[in-house]
PDB file of C-alpha atoms and ligand atoms in Angstrom:
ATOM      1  CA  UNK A   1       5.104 -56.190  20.553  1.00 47.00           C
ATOM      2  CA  UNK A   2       6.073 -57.926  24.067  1.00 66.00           C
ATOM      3  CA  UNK A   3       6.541 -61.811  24.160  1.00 89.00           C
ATOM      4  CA  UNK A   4       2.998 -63.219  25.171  1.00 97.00           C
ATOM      5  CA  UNK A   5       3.285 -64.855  28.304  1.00 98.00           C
ATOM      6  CA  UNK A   6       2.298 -69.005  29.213  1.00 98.00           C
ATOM      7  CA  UNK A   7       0.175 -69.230  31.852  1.00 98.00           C
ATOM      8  CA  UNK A   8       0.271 -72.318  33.910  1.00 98.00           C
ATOM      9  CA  UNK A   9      -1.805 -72.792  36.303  1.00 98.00           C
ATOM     10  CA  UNK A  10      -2.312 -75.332  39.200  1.00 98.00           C
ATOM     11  CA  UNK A  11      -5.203 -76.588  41.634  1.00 98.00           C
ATOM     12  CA  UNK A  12      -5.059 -76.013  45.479  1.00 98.00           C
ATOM     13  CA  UNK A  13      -5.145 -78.962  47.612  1.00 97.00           C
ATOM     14  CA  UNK A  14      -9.126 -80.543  47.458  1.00 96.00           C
ATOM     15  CA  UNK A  15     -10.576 -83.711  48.646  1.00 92.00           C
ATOM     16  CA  UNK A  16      -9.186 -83.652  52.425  1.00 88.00           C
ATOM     17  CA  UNK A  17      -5.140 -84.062  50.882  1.00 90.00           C
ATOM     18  CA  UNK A  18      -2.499 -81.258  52.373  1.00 91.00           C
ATOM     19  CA  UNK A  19      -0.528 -81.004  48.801  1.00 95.00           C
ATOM     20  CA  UNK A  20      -1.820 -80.982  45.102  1.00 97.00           C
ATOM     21  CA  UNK A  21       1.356 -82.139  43.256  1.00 98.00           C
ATOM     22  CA  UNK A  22      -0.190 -79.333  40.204  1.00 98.00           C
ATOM     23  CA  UNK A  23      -0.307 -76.801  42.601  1.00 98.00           C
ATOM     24  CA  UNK A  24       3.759 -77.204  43.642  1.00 98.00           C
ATOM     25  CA  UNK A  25       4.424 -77.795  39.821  1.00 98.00           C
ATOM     26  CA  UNK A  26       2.970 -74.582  39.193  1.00 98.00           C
ATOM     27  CA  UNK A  27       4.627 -72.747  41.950  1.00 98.00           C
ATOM     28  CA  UNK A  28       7.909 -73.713  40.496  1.00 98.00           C
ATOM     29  CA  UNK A  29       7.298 -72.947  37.002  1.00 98.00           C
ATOM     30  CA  UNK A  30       6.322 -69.441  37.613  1.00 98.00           C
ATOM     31  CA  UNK A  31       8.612 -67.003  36.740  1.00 98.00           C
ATOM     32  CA  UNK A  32      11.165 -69.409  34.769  1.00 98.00           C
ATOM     33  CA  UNK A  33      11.623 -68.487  30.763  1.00 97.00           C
ATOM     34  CA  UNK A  34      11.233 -71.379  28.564  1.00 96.00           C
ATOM     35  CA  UNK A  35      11.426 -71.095  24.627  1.00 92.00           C
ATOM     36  CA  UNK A  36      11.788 -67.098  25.092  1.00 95.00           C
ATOM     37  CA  UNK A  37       8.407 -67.181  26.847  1.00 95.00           C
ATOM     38  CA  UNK A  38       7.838 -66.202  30.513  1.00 98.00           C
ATOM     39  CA  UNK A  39       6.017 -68.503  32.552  1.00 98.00           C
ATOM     40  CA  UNK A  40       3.431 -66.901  34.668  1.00 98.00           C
ATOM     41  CA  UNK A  41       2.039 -69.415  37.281  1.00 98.00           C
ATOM     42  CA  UNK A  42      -1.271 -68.839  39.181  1.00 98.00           C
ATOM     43  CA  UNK A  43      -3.003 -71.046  41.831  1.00 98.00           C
ATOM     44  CA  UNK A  44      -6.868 -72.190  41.266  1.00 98.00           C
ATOM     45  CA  UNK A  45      -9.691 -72.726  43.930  1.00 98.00           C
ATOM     46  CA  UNK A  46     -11.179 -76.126  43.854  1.00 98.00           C
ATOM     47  CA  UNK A  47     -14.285 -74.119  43.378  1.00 98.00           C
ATOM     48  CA  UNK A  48     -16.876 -73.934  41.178  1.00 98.00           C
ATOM     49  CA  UNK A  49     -18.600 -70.837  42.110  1.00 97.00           C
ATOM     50  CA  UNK A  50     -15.371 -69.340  40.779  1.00 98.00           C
ATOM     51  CA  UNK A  51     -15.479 -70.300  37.309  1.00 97.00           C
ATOM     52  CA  UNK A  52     -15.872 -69.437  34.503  1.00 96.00           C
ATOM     53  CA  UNK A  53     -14.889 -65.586  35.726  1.00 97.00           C
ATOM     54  CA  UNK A  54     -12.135 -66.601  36.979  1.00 98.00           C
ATOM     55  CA  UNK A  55     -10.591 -68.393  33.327  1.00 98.00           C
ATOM     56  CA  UNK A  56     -12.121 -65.277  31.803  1.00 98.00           C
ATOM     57  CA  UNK A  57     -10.079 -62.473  34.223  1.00 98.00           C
ATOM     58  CA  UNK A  58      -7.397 -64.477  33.842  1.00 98.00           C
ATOM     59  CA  UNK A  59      -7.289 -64.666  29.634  1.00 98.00           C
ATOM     60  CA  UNK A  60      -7.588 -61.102  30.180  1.00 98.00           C
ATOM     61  CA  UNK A  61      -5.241 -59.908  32.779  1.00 98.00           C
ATOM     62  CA  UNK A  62      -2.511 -61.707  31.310  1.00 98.00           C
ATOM     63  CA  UNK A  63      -3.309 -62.097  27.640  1.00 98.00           C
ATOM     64  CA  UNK A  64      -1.350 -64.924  27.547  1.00 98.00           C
ATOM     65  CA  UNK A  65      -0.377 -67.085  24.202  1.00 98.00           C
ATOM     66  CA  UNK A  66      -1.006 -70.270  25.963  1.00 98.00           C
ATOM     67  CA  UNK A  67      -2.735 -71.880  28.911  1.00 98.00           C
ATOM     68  CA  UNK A  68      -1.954 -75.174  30.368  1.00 99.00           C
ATOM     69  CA  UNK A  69      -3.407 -75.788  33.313  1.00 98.00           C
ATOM     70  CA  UNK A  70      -2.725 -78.535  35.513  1.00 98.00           C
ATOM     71  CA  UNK A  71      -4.859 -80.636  38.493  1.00 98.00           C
ATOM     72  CA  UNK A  72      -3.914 -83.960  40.047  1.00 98.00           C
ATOM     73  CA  UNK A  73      -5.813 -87.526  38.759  1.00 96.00           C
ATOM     74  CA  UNK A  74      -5.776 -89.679  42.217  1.00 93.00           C
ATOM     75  CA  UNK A  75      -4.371 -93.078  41.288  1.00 90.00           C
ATOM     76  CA  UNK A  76      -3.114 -92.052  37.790  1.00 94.00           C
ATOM     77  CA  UNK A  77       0.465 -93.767  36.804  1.00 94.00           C
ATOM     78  CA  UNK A  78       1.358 -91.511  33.971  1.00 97.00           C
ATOM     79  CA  UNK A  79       1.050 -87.906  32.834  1.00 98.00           C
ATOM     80  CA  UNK A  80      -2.003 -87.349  31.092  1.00 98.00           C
ATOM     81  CA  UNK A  81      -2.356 -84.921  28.425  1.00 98.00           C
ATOM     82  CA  UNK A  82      -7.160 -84.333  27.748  1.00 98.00           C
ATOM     83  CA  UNK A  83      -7.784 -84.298  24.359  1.00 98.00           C
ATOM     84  CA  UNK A  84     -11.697 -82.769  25.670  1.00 98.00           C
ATOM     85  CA  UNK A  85     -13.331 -80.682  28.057  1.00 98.00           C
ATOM     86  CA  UNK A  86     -17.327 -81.203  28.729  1.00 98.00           C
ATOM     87  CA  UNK A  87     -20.538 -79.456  29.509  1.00 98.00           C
ATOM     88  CA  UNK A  88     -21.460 -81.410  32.270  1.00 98.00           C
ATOM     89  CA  UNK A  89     -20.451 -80.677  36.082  1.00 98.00           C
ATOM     90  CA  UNK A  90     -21.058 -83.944  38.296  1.00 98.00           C
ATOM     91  CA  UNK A  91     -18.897 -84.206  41.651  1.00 97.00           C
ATOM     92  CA  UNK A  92     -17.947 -87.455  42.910  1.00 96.00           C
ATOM     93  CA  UNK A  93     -17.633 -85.407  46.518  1.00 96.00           C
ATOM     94  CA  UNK A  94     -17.537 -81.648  47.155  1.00 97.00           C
ATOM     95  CA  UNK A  95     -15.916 -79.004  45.899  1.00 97.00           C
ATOM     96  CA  UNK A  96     -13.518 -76.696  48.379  1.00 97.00           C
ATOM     97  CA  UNK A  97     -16.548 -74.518  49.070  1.00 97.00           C
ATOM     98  CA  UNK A  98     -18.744 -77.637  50.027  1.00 97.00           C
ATOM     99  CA  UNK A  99     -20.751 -77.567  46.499  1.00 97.00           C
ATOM    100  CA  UNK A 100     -21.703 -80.716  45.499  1.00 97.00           C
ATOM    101  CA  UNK A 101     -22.815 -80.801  41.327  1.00 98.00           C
ATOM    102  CA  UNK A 102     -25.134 -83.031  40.055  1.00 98.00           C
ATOM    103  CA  UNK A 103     -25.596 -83.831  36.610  1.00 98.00           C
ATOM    104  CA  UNK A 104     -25.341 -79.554  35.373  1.00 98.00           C
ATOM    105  CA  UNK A 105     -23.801 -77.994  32.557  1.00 98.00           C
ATOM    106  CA  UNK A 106     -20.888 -75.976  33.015  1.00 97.00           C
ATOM    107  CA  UNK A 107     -21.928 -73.195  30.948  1.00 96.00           C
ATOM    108  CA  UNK A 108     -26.028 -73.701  30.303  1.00 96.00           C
ATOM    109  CA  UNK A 109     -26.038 -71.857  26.867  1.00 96.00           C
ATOM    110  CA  UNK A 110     -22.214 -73.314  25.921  1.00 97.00           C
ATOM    111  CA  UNK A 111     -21.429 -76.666  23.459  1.00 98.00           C
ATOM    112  CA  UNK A 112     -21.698 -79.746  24.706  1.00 98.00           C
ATOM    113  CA  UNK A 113     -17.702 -79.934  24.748  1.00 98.00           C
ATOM    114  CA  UNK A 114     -14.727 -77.961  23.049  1.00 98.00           C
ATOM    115  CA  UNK A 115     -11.525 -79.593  22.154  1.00 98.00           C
ATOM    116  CA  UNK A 116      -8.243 -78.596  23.771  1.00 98.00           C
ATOM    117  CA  UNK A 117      -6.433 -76.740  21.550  1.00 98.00           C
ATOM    118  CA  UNK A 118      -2.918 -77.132  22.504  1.00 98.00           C
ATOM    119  CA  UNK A 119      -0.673 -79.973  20.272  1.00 98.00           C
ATOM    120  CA  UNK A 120      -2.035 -82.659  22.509  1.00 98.00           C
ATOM    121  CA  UNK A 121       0.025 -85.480  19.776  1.00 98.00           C
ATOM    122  CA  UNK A 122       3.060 -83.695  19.803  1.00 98.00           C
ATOM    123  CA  UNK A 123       3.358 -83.305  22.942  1.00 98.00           C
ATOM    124  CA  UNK A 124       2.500 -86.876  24.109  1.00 98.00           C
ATOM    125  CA  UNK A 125       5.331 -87.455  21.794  1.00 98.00           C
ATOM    126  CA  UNK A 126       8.176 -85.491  23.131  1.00 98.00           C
ATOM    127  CA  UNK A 127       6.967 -86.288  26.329  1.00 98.00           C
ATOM    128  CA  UNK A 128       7.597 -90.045  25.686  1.00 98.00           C
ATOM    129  CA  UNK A 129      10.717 -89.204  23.974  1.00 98.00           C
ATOM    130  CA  UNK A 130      12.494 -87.932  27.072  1.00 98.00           C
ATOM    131  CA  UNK A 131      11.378 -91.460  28.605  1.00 98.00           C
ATOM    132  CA  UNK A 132       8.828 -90.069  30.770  1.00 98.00           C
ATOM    133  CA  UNK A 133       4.977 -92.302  30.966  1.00 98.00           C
ATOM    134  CA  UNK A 134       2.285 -89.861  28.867  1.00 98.00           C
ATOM    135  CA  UNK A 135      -0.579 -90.536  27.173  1.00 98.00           C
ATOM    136  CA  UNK A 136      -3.277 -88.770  25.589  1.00 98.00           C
ATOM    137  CA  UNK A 137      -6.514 -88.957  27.478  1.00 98.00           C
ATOM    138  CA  UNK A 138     -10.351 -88.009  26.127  1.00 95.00           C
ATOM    139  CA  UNK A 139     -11.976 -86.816  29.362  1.00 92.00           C
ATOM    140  CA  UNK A 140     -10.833 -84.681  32.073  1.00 97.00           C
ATOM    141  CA  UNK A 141     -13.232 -86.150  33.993  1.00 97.00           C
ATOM    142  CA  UNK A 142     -16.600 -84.220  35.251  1.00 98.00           C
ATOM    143  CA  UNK A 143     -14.994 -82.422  38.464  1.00 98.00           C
ATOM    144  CA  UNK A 144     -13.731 -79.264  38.539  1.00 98.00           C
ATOM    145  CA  UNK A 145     -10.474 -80.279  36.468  1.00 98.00           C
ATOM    146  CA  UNK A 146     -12.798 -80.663  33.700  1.00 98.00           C
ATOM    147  CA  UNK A 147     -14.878 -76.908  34.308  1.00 98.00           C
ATOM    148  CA  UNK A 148     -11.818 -75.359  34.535  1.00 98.00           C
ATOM    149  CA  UNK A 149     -10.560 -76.873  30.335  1.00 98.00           C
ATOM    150  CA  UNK A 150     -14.169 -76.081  29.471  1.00 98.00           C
ATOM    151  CA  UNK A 151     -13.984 -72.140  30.990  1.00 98.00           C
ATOM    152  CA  UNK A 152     -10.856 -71.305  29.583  1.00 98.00           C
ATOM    153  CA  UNK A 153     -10.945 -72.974  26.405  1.00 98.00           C
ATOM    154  CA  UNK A 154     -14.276 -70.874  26.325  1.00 98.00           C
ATOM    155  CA  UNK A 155     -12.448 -67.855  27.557  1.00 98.00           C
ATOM    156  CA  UNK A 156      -9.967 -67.972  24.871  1.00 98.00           C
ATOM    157  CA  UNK A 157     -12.687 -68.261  21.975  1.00 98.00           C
ATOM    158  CA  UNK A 158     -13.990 -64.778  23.076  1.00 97.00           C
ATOM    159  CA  UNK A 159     -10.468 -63.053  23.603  1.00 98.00           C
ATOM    160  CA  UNK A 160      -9.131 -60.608  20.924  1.00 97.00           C
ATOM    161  CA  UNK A 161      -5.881 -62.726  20.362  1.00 97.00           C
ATOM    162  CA  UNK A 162      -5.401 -66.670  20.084  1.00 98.00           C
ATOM    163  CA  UNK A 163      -4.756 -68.684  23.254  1.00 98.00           C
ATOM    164  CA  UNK A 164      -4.186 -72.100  22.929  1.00 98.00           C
ATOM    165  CA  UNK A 165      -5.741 -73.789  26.217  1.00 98.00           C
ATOM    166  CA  UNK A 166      -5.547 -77.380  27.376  1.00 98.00           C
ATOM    167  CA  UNK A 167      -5.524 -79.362  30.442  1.00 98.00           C
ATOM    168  CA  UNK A 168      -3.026 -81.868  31.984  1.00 98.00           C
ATOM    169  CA  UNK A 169      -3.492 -84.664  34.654  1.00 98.00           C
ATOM    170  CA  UNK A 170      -0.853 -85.222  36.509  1.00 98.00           C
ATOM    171  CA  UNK A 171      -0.056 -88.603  39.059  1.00 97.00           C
ATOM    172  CA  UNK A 172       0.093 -87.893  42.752  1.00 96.00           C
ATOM    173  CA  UNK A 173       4.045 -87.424  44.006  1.00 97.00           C
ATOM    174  CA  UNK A 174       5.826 -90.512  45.965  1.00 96.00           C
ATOM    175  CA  UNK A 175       5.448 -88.556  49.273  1.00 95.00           C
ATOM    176  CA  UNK A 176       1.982 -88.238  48.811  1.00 93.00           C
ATOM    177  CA  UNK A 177       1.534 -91.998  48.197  1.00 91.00           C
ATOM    178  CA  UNK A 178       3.640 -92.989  51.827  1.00 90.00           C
ATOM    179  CA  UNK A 179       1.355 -90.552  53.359  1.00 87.00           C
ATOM    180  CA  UNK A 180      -2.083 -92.776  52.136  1.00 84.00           C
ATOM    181  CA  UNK A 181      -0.780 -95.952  53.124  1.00 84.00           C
ATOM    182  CA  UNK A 182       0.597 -95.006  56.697  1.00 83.00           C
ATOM    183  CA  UNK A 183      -3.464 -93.973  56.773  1.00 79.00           C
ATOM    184  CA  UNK A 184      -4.486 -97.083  55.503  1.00 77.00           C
ATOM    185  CA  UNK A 185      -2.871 -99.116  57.722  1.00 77.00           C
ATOM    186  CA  UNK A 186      -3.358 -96.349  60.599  1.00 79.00           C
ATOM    187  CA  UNK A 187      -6.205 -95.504  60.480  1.00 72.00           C
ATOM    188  CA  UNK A 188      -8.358 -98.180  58.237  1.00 68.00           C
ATOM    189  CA  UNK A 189     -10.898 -95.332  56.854  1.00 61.00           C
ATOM    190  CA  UNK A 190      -9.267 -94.696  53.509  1.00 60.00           C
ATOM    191  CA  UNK A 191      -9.964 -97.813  50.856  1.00 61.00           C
ATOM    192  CA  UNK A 192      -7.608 -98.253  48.405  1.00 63.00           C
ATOM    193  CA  UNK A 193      -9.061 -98.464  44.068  1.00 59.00           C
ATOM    194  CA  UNK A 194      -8.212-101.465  42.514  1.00 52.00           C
ATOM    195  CA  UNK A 195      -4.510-101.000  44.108  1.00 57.00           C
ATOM    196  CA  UNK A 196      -3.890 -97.607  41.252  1.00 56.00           C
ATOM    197  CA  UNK A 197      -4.103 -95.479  44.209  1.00 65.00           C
ATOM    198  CA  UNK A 198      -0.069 -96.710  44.132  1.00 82.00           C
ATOM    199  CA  UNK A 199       0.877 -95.008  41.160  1.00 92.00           C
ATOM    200  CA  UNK A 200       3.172 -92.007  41.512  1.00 96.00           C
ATOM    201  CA  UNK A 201       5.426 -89.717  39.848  1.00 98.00           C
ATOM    202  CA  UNK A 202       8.584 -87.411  41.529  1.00 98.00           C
ATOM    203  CA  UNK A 203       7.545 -83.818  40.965  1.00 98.00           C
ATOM    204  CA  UNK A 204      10.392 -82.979  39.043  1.00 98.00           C
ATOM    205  CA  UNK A 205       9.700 -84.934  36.335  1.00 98.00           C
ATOM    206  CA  UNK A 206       6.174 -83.707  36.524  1.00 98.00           C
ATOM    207  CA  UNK A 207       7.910 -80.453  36.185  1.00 98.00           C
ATOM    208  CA  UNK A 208      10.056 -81.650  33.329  1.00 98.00           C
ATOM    209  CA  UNK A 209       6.749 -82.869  31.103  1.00 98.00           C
ATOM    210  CA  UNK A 210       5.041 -79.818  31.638  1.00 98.00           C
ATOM    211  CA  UNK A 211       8.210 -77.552  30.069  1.00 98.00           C
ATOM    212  CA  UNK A 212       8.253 -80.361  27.458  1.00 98.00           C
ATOM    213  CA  UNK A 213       4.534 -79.162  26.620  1.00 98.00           C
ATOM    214  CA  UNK A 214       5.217 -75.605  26.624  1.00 98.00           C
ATOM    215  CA  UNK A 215       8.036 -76.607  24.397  1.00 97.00           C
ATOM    216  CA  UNK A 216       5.224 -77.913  21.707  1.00 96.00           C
TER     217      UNK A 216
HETATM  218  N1  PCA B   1      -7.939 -82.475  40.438  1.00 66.32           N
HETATM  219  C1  PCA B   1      -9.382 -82.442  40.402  1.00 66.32           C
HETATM  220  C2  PCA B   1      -9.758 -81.036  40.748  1.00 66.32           C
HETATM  221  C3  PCA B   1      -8.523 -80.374  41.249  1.00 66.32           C
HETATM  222  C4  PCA B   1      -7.435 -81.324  40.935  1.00 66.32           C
HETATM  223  O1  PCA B   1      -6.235 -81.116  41.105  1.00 66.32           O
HETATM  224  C5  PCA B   1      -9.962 -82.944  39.092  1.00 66.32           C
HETATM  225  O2  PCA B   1      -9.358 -83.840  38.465  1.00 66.32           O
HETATM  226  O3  PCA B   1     -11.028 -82.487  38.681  1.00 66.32           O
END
């Protein structure tokens, strides 16, 4: 039988920002092989309406081994591997499509949360072993980085073969940090959080921790 594919995907630009540092991690993933495995790399709407279907077409167009899907964590300093993805939908502002979530389930009939099932230790370990900042992390959050680990890992329960699915949070690249404090200064309409909306990471070693995971 044919080599299961890895699926990686990566979140469009949301939230008024021009780049999504998941979204260009993704883009240069795709079509690499790592481990014997090709890596099949797919963008995601920042769109709830979307999901779960799309997890669900996706589990099944590609009947891939593993997922590991990827979003960005404003104001994060290191890469951030969720342990947990949970029923609950509740924006902080709107999605892409203008939908803001209050306080709803992701899936009304589904658990209240499913647990990735990727090596989430091991790969914080190798990940810190090649000197790069990781650490495991137990929520995703309740935005649409968190519907998407709760859809596939969902997804994967109901497909005919095992996927392991999990979710990784990734720091916003250097670039994109320059870019918020010209605006800052500029423009004085974008506050800064506690002074974490500094923290950044170069994309290729973004890049470099998400092959280390597929490596796992
Ligand atoms: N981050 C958001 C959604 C898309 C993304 O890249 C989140 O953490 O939910």
């Amino acid at each position: 039988m044919a080599n299961r594919p890895v699926l990686i995907t990566g979140f469009e630009p949301y939230g008024g920002r021009g780049t999504n540092p998941a979204h260009e991690a993704m883009k240069q993933l795709h079509g690499r092989t790592i481990d014997g495995k090709t890596v099949i790399g797919r963008g995601l709407p920042v769109s709830f309406g979307r999901f779960p279907e799309i997890a669900a077409n996706l589990i099944e167009e590609l009947n891939p081994s593993t997922v590991i899907s990827l979003g960005l964590w404003p104001g994060e300093s290191m890469i951030r591997i969720e342990r947990i993805g949970v029923n609950i939908a509740d924006f902080g502002i709107p999605d892409n499509d203008g939908t803001l979530a209050v306080d709803e389930p992701v899936d009304r009939n589904g658990a209240a949360a499913l647990m990735s099932t990727l090596p989430t230790r091991a790969i914080e370990r190798a990940i810190l072993r090649e000197g790069i900042p990781a650490s495991l992390s137990a929520t995703a959050g309740t935005y649409l980085c968190n519907i998407c680990l709760y859809s596939f890992l969902q997804a994967a329960q109901q497909h005919r073969e095992p996927v392991a699915c999990g979710f990784i949070h990734v720091p916003y690249m250097p670039e994109q940090v320059a870019e918020l404090l010209v605006a800052v200064r500029d423009q004085a309409s974008v506050e800064l959080h506690q002074r974490s909306d500094f923290a950044s990471m170069d994309l290729q070693r973004i890049i470099r921790a998400v092959e280390i995971a597929i490596l796992q």
